[in-house]
CSV table of C-alpha atoms in Angstrom, one decimal:
chain,number,residue,atom,x,y,z
B,1,MET,CA,-29.0,119.4,9.7
B,2,GLU,CA,-32.5,120.5,9.5
B,3,PRO,CA,-31.7,122.8,6.9
B,4,ARG,CA,-30.1,119.9,4.6
B,5,SER,CA,-32.9,117.5,5.2
B,6,SER,CA,-36.0,120.0,4.2
B,7,SER,CA,-33.6,121.1,1.1
B,8,SER,CA,-33.8,117.0,0.5
B,9,LYS,CA,-37.1,116.7,1.1
B,10,ASP,CA,-37.8,120.1,-1.4
B,11,SER,CA,-35.7,118.5,-4.1
B,12,ARG,CA,-37.7,115.5,-4.3
B,13,LEU,CA,-41.1,117.4,-4.7
B,14,LYS,CA,-42.4,118.0,-7.8
B,15,VAL,CA,-44.5,120.8,-8.4
B,16,ILE,CA,-47.4,120.1,-10.9
B,17,GLN,CA,-49.0,123.1,-12.9
B,18,TRP,CA,-52.9,122.7,-12.6
B,19,GLU,CA,-53.3,122.0,-15.7
B,20,ASP,CA,-51.1,119.1,-15.8
B,21,PHE,CA,-52.8,117.7,-12.8
B,22,GLU,CA,-55.1,115.5,-14.6
B,23,GLN,CA,-52.7,113.8,-16.7
B,24,GLU,CA,-50.4,113.4,-13.4
B,25,LEU,CA,-53.4,111.7,-11.6
B,26,GLY,CA,-54.5,109.6,-14.7
B,27,ARG,CA,-50.5,108.5,-15.0
B,28,LEU,CA,-50.4,107.7,-11.3
B,29,SER,CA,-54.0,105.7,-11.5
B,30,SER,CA,-52.6,103.9,-14.3
B,31,LEU,CA,-49.7,103.2,-12.5
B,32,SER,CA,-51.3,102.4,-9.2
B,33,SER,CA,-53.4,99.8,-11.2
B,34,ALA,CA,-50.4,98.1,-13.0
B,35,LEU,CA,-48.7,98.2,-9.3
B,36,GLN,CA,-51.6,95.7,-8.2
B,37,HIS,CA,-51.6,93.9,-11.3
B,38,ALA,CA,-47.9,93.3,-10.5
B,39,GLN,CA,-48.8,92.2,-7.2
B,40,HIS,CA,-51.7,90.1,-8.1
B,41,ASN,CA,-48.8,88.0,-10.4
B,42,LYS,CA,-46.3,88.4,-7.9
B,43,ARG,CA,-48.7,86.5,-5.5
B,44,ALA,CA,-49.5,83.9,-8.3
B,45,ILE,CA,-46.1,83.3,-9.0
B,46,GLN,CA,-45.5,82.7,-5.4
B,47,ARG,CA,-48.1,80.4,-5.3
B,48,GLN,CA,-46.8,78.4,-8.5
B,49,LEU,CA,-43.4,78.7,-6.8
B,50,GLN,CA,-44.4,77.1,-4.0
B,51,THR,CA,-46.1,74.2,-5.8
B,52,LEU,CA,-43.1,73.5,-7.8
B,53,ILE,CA,-40.8,73.8,-4.7
B,54,GLN,CA,-43.3,71.3,-3.1
B,55,VAL,CA,-43.1,69.0,-6.3
B,56,LYS,CA,-39.4,69.7,-6.4
B,57,SER,CA,-39.2,68.4,-2.9
B,58,GLU,CA,-41.5,65.6,-3.2
B,59,SER,CA,-39.4,64.6,-6.5
B,60,LEU,CA,-36.2,64.7,-4.6
B,61,SER,CA,-37.4,62.4,-1.8
B,62,ARG,CA,-38.7,60.2,-4.5
B,63,LYS,CA,-35.3,60.3,-6.2
B,64,ASN,CA,-33.4,59.2,-2.7
B,65,GLU,CA,-35.8,56.8,-2.1
B,66,LEU,CA,-35.3,55.4,-5.7
B,67,ASP,CA,-31.5,55.8,-5.3
B,68,GLU,CA,-31.8,53.8,-1.7
B,69,ILE,CA,-33.9,51.2,-3.8
B,70,SER,CA,-31.3,50.8,-6.3
B,71,GLU,CA,-28.7,50.3,-4.2
B,72,ARG,CA,-30.8,47.6,-2.4
B,73,VAL,CA,-31.0,46.4,-5.9
B,74,GLU,CA,-27.6,46.1,-6.5
B,75,ASP,CA,-26.8,44.8,-3.4
B,76,ARG,CA,-29.4,42.1,-4.2
B,77,LYS,CA,-28.0,41.6,-7.6
B,78,LEU,CA,-24.5,40.8,-6.1
B,79,VAL,CA,-25.9,38.1,-3.5
B,80,MET,CA,-27.7,36.6,-6.2
B,81,GLY,CA,-24.7,36.6,-8.7
B,82,ASN,CA,-22.6,34.9,-5.4
B,83,ILE,CA,-25.7,32.3,-5.2
B,84,LEU,CA,-25.5,32.0,-8.7
B,85,MET,CA,-21.9,31.4,-8.8
B,86,GLN,CA,-22.1,28.8,-5.6
B,87,ALA,CA,-25.0,26.9,-7.1
B,88,LYS,CA,-22.9,26.5,-10.3
B,89,VAL,CA,-20.0,25.3,-8.3
B,90,VAL,CA,-22.6,23.1,-6.5
B,91,GLU,CA,-24.0,21.7,-9.3
B,92,GLU,CA,-20.7,21.2,-11.1
B,93,HIS,CA,-19.5,19.2,-7.7
B,94,ALA,CA,-23.0,17.3,-7.8
B,95,LYS,CA,-22.3,16.3,-11.4
B,96,THR,CA,-19.2,15.2,-10.4
B,97,LYS,CA,-20.4,12.9,-7.5
B,98,GLU,CA,-23.2,11.8,-9.5
B,99,GLU,CA,-20.5,10.7,-12.3
B,100,HIS,CA,-18.5,9.0,-9.4
B,101,LEU,CA,-21.2,7.4,-8.1
B,102,GLY,CA,-22.4,6.1,-11.6
B,103,THR,CA,-18.7,4.6,-11.8
B,104,GLU,CA,-19.1,3.3,-8.4
B,105,ILE,CA,-22.5,1.8,-9.1
B,106,LYS,CA,-21.3,0.0,-12.3
B,107,SER,CA,-18.2,-1.5,-10.1
B,108,LEU,CA,-20.7,-2.8,-7.5
B,109,LEU,CA,-23.0,-4.3,-10.4
B,110,VAL,CA,-20.0,-5.7,-11.7
B,111,SER,CA,-18.9,-7.1,-8.3
B,112,GLY,CA,-22.0,-8.3,-7.6
B,113,ILE,CA,-22.3,-10.0,-10.8
B,114,SER,CA,-18.6,-11.8,-10.3
B,115,LEU,CA,-20.0,-12.2,-6.3
B,116,THR,CA,-23.4,-13.7,-8.0
B,117,VAL,CA,-20.8,-16.5,-10.2
B,118,ALA,CA,-18.8,-16.9,-7.5
B,119,ARG,CA,-21.4,-17.8,-5.3
B,120,LYS,CA,-23.1,-20.1,-8.1
B,121,ARG,CA,-19.4,-21.9,-8.1
B,122,LEU,CA,-19.3,-22.2,-4.5
B,123,GLN,CA,-23.1,-23.8,-4.3
B,124,GLU,CA,-21.9,-26.4,-6.9
B,125,SER,CA,-18.6,-27.2,-5.5
B,126,GLY,CA,-20.5,-27.3,-2.1
B,127,ARG,CA,-23.0,-29.7,-3.8
B,128,LEU,CA,-19.9,-31.6,-5.4
B,129,LEU,CA,-18.6,-32.3,-2.2
B,130,ALA,CA,-21.9,-33.1,-0.6
B,131,GLY,CA,-22.1,-35.6,-3.2
B,132,ASP,CA,-21.2,-39.1,-3.5
B,133,GLU,CA,-18.5,-38.5,-5.8
B,134,GLY,CA,-17.1,-34.9,-4.1
B,135,LEU,CA,-15.1,-35.5,-1.0
B,136,ALA,CA,-14.8,-39.1,-1.5
B,137,GLN,CA,-13.5,-38.7,-5.0
B,138,LEU,CA,-10.8,-35.9,-3.5
B,139,SER,CA,-9.7,-38.0,-0.9
B,140,SER,CA,-9.1,-41.0,-3.4
B,141,LEU,CA,-7.1,-39.0,-5.4
B,142,GLN,CA,-5.3,-37.8,-2.5
B,143,LYS,CA,-4.5,-41.5,-1.4
B,144,MET,CA,-3.3,-42.3,-4.9
B,145,LEU,CA,-1.1,-39.4,-5.2
B,146,ARG,CA,0.1,-40.6,-1.7
B,147,VAL,CA,0.8,-44.2,-3.0
B,148,ARG,CA,2.3,-42.7,-6.0
B,149,GLN,CA,4.6,-40.8,-4.2
B,150,GLN,CA,5.4,-43.6,-1.6
B,151,HIS,CA,6.2,-45.7,-4.8
B,152,LEU,CA,8.7,-43.4,-6.3
B,153,VAL,CA,10.5,-42.6,-2.6
B,154,SER,CA,10.4,-46.7,-2.2
B,155,GLN,CA,12.9,-46.7,-5.5
B,156,VAL,CA,14.9,-43.8,-4.2
B,157,ALA,CA,15.2,-46.0,-1.2
B,158,TYR,CA,16.1,-49.0,-3.2
B,159,LEU,CA,18.7,-46.8,-5.4
B,160,TYR,CA,20.0,-45.1,-2.2
B,161,PRO,CA,19.6,-47.6,0.6
B,162,ILE,CA,20.7,-46.5,4.1
B,163,LYS,CA,22.2,-48.9,6.4
B,164,THR,CA,23.6,-49.3,9.8
B,165,VAL,CA,27.2,-51.0,9.5
B,166,ILE,CA,27.3,-53.2,12.9
B,167,GLY,CA,31.0,-52.8,14.7
B,168,ALA,CA,32.1,-49.9,12.4
B,169,THR,CA,35.3,-48.1,14.0
B,170,GLN,CA,35.4,-44.8,11.9
B,171,GLU,CA,34.3,-41.7,13.4
B,172,LEU,CA,30.2,-41.1,13.7
B,173,GLU,CA,28.0,-39.0,11.4
B,174,LEU,CA,28.5,-35.1,12.4
B,175,ASP,CA,30.3,-36.1,15.3
B,176,SER,CA,32.2,-32.9,15.0
B,177,PHE,CA,30.5,-29.9,13.4
B,178,PRO,CA,32.3,-26.0,13.5
B,179,GLY,CA,31.1,-24.4,16.3
B,180,GLY,CA,30.4,-27.0,18.1
B,181,SER,CA,32.2,-29.2,20.9
B,182,ARG,CA,33.7,-32.7,20.2
B,183,LEU,CA,32.8,-33.7,23.9
B,184,GLY,CA,29.4,-32.2,23.8
B,185,SER,CA,27.3,-33.3,26.9
B,186,PRO,CA,26.7,-36.0,28.9
B,187,ASP,CA,23.5,-36.9,27.1
B,188,ASP,CA,25.4,-36.6,23.4
B,189,THR,CA,27.9,-38.9,24.7
B,190,LEU,CA,25.7,-41.3,25.7
B,191,ASP,CA,23.8,-41.0,22.3
B,192,GLU,CA,27.2,-41.3,20.7
B,193,ASN,CA,28.1,-44.6,22.6
B,194,GLN,CA,24.7,-46.0,21.9
B,195,SER,CA,25.2,-45.2,17.9
B,196,ARG,CA,28.4,-46.9,18.3
B,197,ASN,CA,27.4,-49.9,19.8
B,198,GLN,CA,24.6,-50.1,17.5
B,199,GLY,CA,26.7,-49.1,14.4
B,200,THR,CA,27.1,-46.4,12.0
B,201,LEU,CA,24.7,-45.5,9.6
B,202,THR,CA,25.8,-45.4,5.3
B,203,ILE,CA,24.1,-44.7,2.4
B,204,SER,CA,24.9,-46.9,-1.0
B,205,GLY,CA,27.3,-48.4,1.5
B,206,VAL,CA,29.2,-45.7,1.8
B,207,GLN,CA,30.1,-43.9,5.2
B,208,LEU,CA,29.2,-40.4,5.6
B,209,ASN,CA,32.5,-39.3,7.6
B,210,MET,CA,32.6,-35.6,8.7
B,211,LEU,CA,35.8,-35.6,10.3
B,212,PRO,CA,37.7,-34.6,7.2
B,213,PHE,CA,35.4,-31.5,6.9
B,214,THR,CA,36.6,-30.1,10.5
B,215,GLN,CA,39.9,-31.3,11.1
B,216,LEU,CA,41.5,-31.8,7.6
B,217,THR,CA,45.1,-32.3,8.0
B,218,PHE,CA,48.4,-33.6,5.9
B,219,PHE,CA,48.0,-36.8,7.0
B,220,THR,CA,44.2,-37.3,6.2
B,221,ASP,CA,42.9,-40.2,4.1
B,222,LYS,CA,41.9,-39.0,0.6
B,223,LYS,CA,39.8,-42.2,-0.1
B,224,GLN,CA,38.0,-41.1,3.3
B,225,ILE,CA,37.3,-37.9,1.6
B,226,GLN,CA,36.3,-39.3,-1.2
B,227,ARG,CA,34.0,-41.8,0.4
B,228,SER,CA,32.6,-38.8,2.5
B,229,THR,CA,32.0,-36.7,-0.8
B,230,SER,CA,30.4,-39.5,-3.1
B,231,ALA,CA,27.9,-40.1,0.1
B,232,LEU,CA,27.1,-36.3,0.1
B,233,GLY,CA,26.4,-36.4,-3.5
B,234,CYS,CA,24.0,-39.6,-2.8
B,235,VAL,CA,22.2,-37.5,-0.2
B,236,ALA,CA,21.9,-34.5,-2.3
B,237,HIS,CA,20.3,-36.5,-5.2
B,238,VAL,CA,18.3,-38.0,-2.9
B,239,ILE,CA,17.1,-34.8,-1.4
B,240,SER,CA,16.4,-33.4,-5.1
B,241,LEU,CA,14.1,-36.3,-5.8
B,242,ILE,CA,11.8,-36.3,-2.7
B,243,ALA,CA,11.2,-32.7,-2.7
B,244,SER,CA,9.9,-33.1,-6.3
B,245,TYR,CA,8.0,-35.8,-5.8
B,246,LEU,CA,6.4,-33.9,-2.8
B,247,HIS,CA,6.4,-31.0,-4.7
B,248,VAL,CA,8.3,-28.9,-2.1
B,249,PRO,CA,10.6,-26.3,-3.1
B,250,LEU,CA,13.8,-26.6,-1.3
B,251,ARG,CA,15.0,-23.1,0.8
B,252,TYR,CA,18.2,-24.2,-0.4
B,253,PRO,CA,18.1,-25.4,-3.9
B,254,LEU,CA,20.8,-28.3,-5.1
B,255,ARG,CA,23.2,-27.7,-8.3
B,256,LEU,CA,23.6,-31.9,-8.4
B,257,GLY,CA,27.3,-33.4,-9.9
B,258,GLY,CA,27.6,-36.5,-8.2
B,259,SER,CA,30.4,-36.4,-6.1
B,260,HIS,CA,31.1,-32.4,-6.5
B,261,SER,CA,27.1,-31.1,-6.2
B,262,TYR,CA,26.6,-27.7,-5.0
B,263,ILE,CA,24.0,-26.3,-2.5
B,264,LYS,CA,22.8,-22.8,-2.9
B,265,ASP,CA,22.1,-20.4,-0.1
B,266,CYS,CA,20.2,-17.1,-1.9
B,267,ALA,CA,20.0,-15.5,1.2
B,268,PRO,CA,21.1,-11.7,1.0
B,269,TYR,CA,24.7,-10.9,2.3
B,270,VAL,CA,26.5,-7.1,2.7
B,271,ASP,CA,29.9,-7.0,0.9
B,272,LEU,CA,31.5,-6.0,4.1
B,273,ALA,CA,34.7,-4.8,1.8
B,274,SER,CA,33.3,-2.4,-0.4
B,275,ALA,CA,30.4,-1.2,2.5
B,276,GLY,CA,31.5,2.0,4.0
B,277,SER,CA,29.0,2.9,6.0
B,278,SER,CA,25.9,1.6,7.3
B,279,SER,CA,23.3,2.8,4.7
B,280,THR,CA,25.9,2.0,2.2
B,281,ALA,CA,25.9,-1.6,3.4
B,282,LEU,CA,22.8,-2.1,3.6
B,283,ALA,CA,22.4,-0.6,-0.2
B,284,SER,CA,25.2,-2.8,-1.2
B,285,ALA,CA,23.3,-5.8,0.0
B,286,ASN,CA,23.4,-8.6,-2.8
B,287,LYS,CA,20.7,-11.0,-3.1
B,288,LYS,CA,22.9,-13.1,-5.3
B,289,CYS,CA,23.0,-16.9,-4.3
B,290,LEU,CA,26.0,-18.2,-3.2
B,291,GLU,CA,27.1,-21.5,-4.2
B,292,PHE,CA,28.6,-24.1,-1.4
B,293,PRO,CA,30.5,-27.2,-1.9
B,294,LEU,CA,29.7,-30.7,-1.0
B,295,PHE,CA,33.2,-31.6,-1.6
B,296,LEU,CA,36.4,-30.9,-0.1
B,297,ASP,CA,38.4,-31.1,-3.7
B,298,GLY,CA,40.4,-28.0,-3.6
B,299,GLN,CA,37.9,-26.3,-1.6
B,300,ASP,CA,37.6,-24.5,2.0
B,301,ALA,CA,36.7,-26.7,4.8
B,302,THR,CA,34.4,-24.4,6.6
B,303,ARG,CA,32.3,-23.5,3.4
B,304,ALA,CA,31.7,-27.7,3.0
B,305,ALA,CA,31.0,-27.7,6.5
B,306,TYR,CA,28.6,-25.0,5.9
B,307,ALA,CA,27.1,-26.8,3.2
B,308,ILE,CA,26.4,-29.7,4.9
B,309,PHE,CA,24.5,-28.0,7.7
B,310,LEU,CA,22.4,-26.4,4.6
B,311,LEU,CA,22.0,-29.6,3.4
B,312,ASN,CA,20.3,-31.0,7.0
B,313,LYS,CA,18.4,-27.9,6.9
B,314,ASP,CA,16.5,-29.3,3.3
B,315,ILE,CA,16.3,-32.6,5.4
B,316,GLU,CA,14.4,-30.6,8.2
B,317,GLN,CA,12.1,-28.7,5.6
B,318,LEU,CA,10.9,-32.0,4.1
B,319,LEU,CA,10.5,-33.6,7.8
B,320,ASN,CA,8.6,-30.6,8.9
B,321,TYR,CA,6.7,-30.8,5.8
B,322,ILE,CA,5.2,-33.8,6.7
B,323,GLY,CA,4.4,-33.3,10.4
B,324,ILE,CA,8.0,-34.8,11.7
B,325,LYS,CA,10.7,-33.3,13.5
B,326,SER,CA,14.2,-33.2,12.6
B,327,LEU,CA,17.0,-35.2,14.9
B,328,GLY,CA,19.0,-32.7,14.9
B,329,PRO,CA,22.1,-30.8,12.6
B,330,ARG,CA,24.2,-33.2,13.4
B,331,HIS,CA,22.5,-36.3,11.8
B,332,VAL,CA,22.2,-36.2,8.3
B,333,LEU,CA,22.0,-39.8,7.3
B,334,ALA,CA,19.6,-40.5,10.8
B,335,ASN,CA,17.3,-37.2,9.3
B,336,LEU,CA,17.2,-39.0,6.1
B,337,LYS,CA,16.9,-42.6,7.3
B,338,GLU,CA,13.7,-41.0,9.6
B,339,LEU,CA,12.2,-39.1,6.2
B,340,TYR,CA,12.3,-42.7,4.4
B,341,LYS,CA,10.8,-44.4,7.4
B,342,ILE,CA,7.6,-42.1,7.7
B,343,ILE,CA,7.3,-42.0,3.6
B,344,LEU,CA,7.3,-45.4,3.2
B,345,SER,CA,4.6,-46.1,6.2
B,346,ALA,CA,1.1,-46.9,6.1
B,347,ASP,CA,0.5,-43.7,7.9
B,348,PHE,CA,1.7,-41.3,5.3
B,349,ILE,CA,-1.1,-42.6,2.9
B,350,GLU,CA,-3.9,-42.1,5.1
B,351,SER,CA,-2.3,-38.6,6.2
B,352,GLU,CA,-4.0,-35.3,4.9
């Protein structure tokens, strides 16, 4: 190993001749100065590089900060965009509310004007009623109307008088009715006996006998049936006239035809023949007015009896209108006589 190392060192060594020594020395000196200059440049470049690196690092940090700030700005922009959208929605909602409020204010103004006009009218009406010609004039007009109605009803009572026939032997009016008993209660029997002793009511001299309407047989007297239907026609005409004079719409309207008059029942009914189920039965409820005859000429006795029941309901309606209770559903002429009595009395004019 040693001989090889020595030989390698010898190979790197260069033998310089003396006459070339100065030249080589100058060359080494120039090389040394160039090396120092290169080192000086290196240090300068190092200082510049360090400065550049520091500036670069500062610029990178600033850039990162700027990036963070830009991200925050974008976030703020998004938030501001959402806030602007919400503000627009709120603004539109506020405009809608404002328009609706304006409409309500206009309606309130119109209502206020109407209320003011109504208040003025009410005050004017109050002044009129409080004056000498207010309530007194109204009461006077009402009395005049009552007097006029009483006069008209008196004319009807003159045309169709209801009188009592003493010693009549025929059946009492409405002595028997569908669904009722001929025997009745002891009180009814007592009232009937008293009525037999006192007499039987007639209208225009014609007695109303209900027996043919409840017990129609082959041996029933046709003249008796004709008299009863004539009496029912008179009663129907009287009820129609009095209702028109009192301005009372009858619950069961009448179609006058003398002894062949009809009464209408406008209550809804269900056609059981065509109704299959409960829902269809309700759907097929008709509001068509049904007419029931007030006579027996070729008619069903049950329908005629029901017509008389409705006729008595109309009389009961008129009695209730003037504040009087009915004597019952079995007394047509008695109820009508009571209606005559109340309307033709002096208390009717003073009533309100």
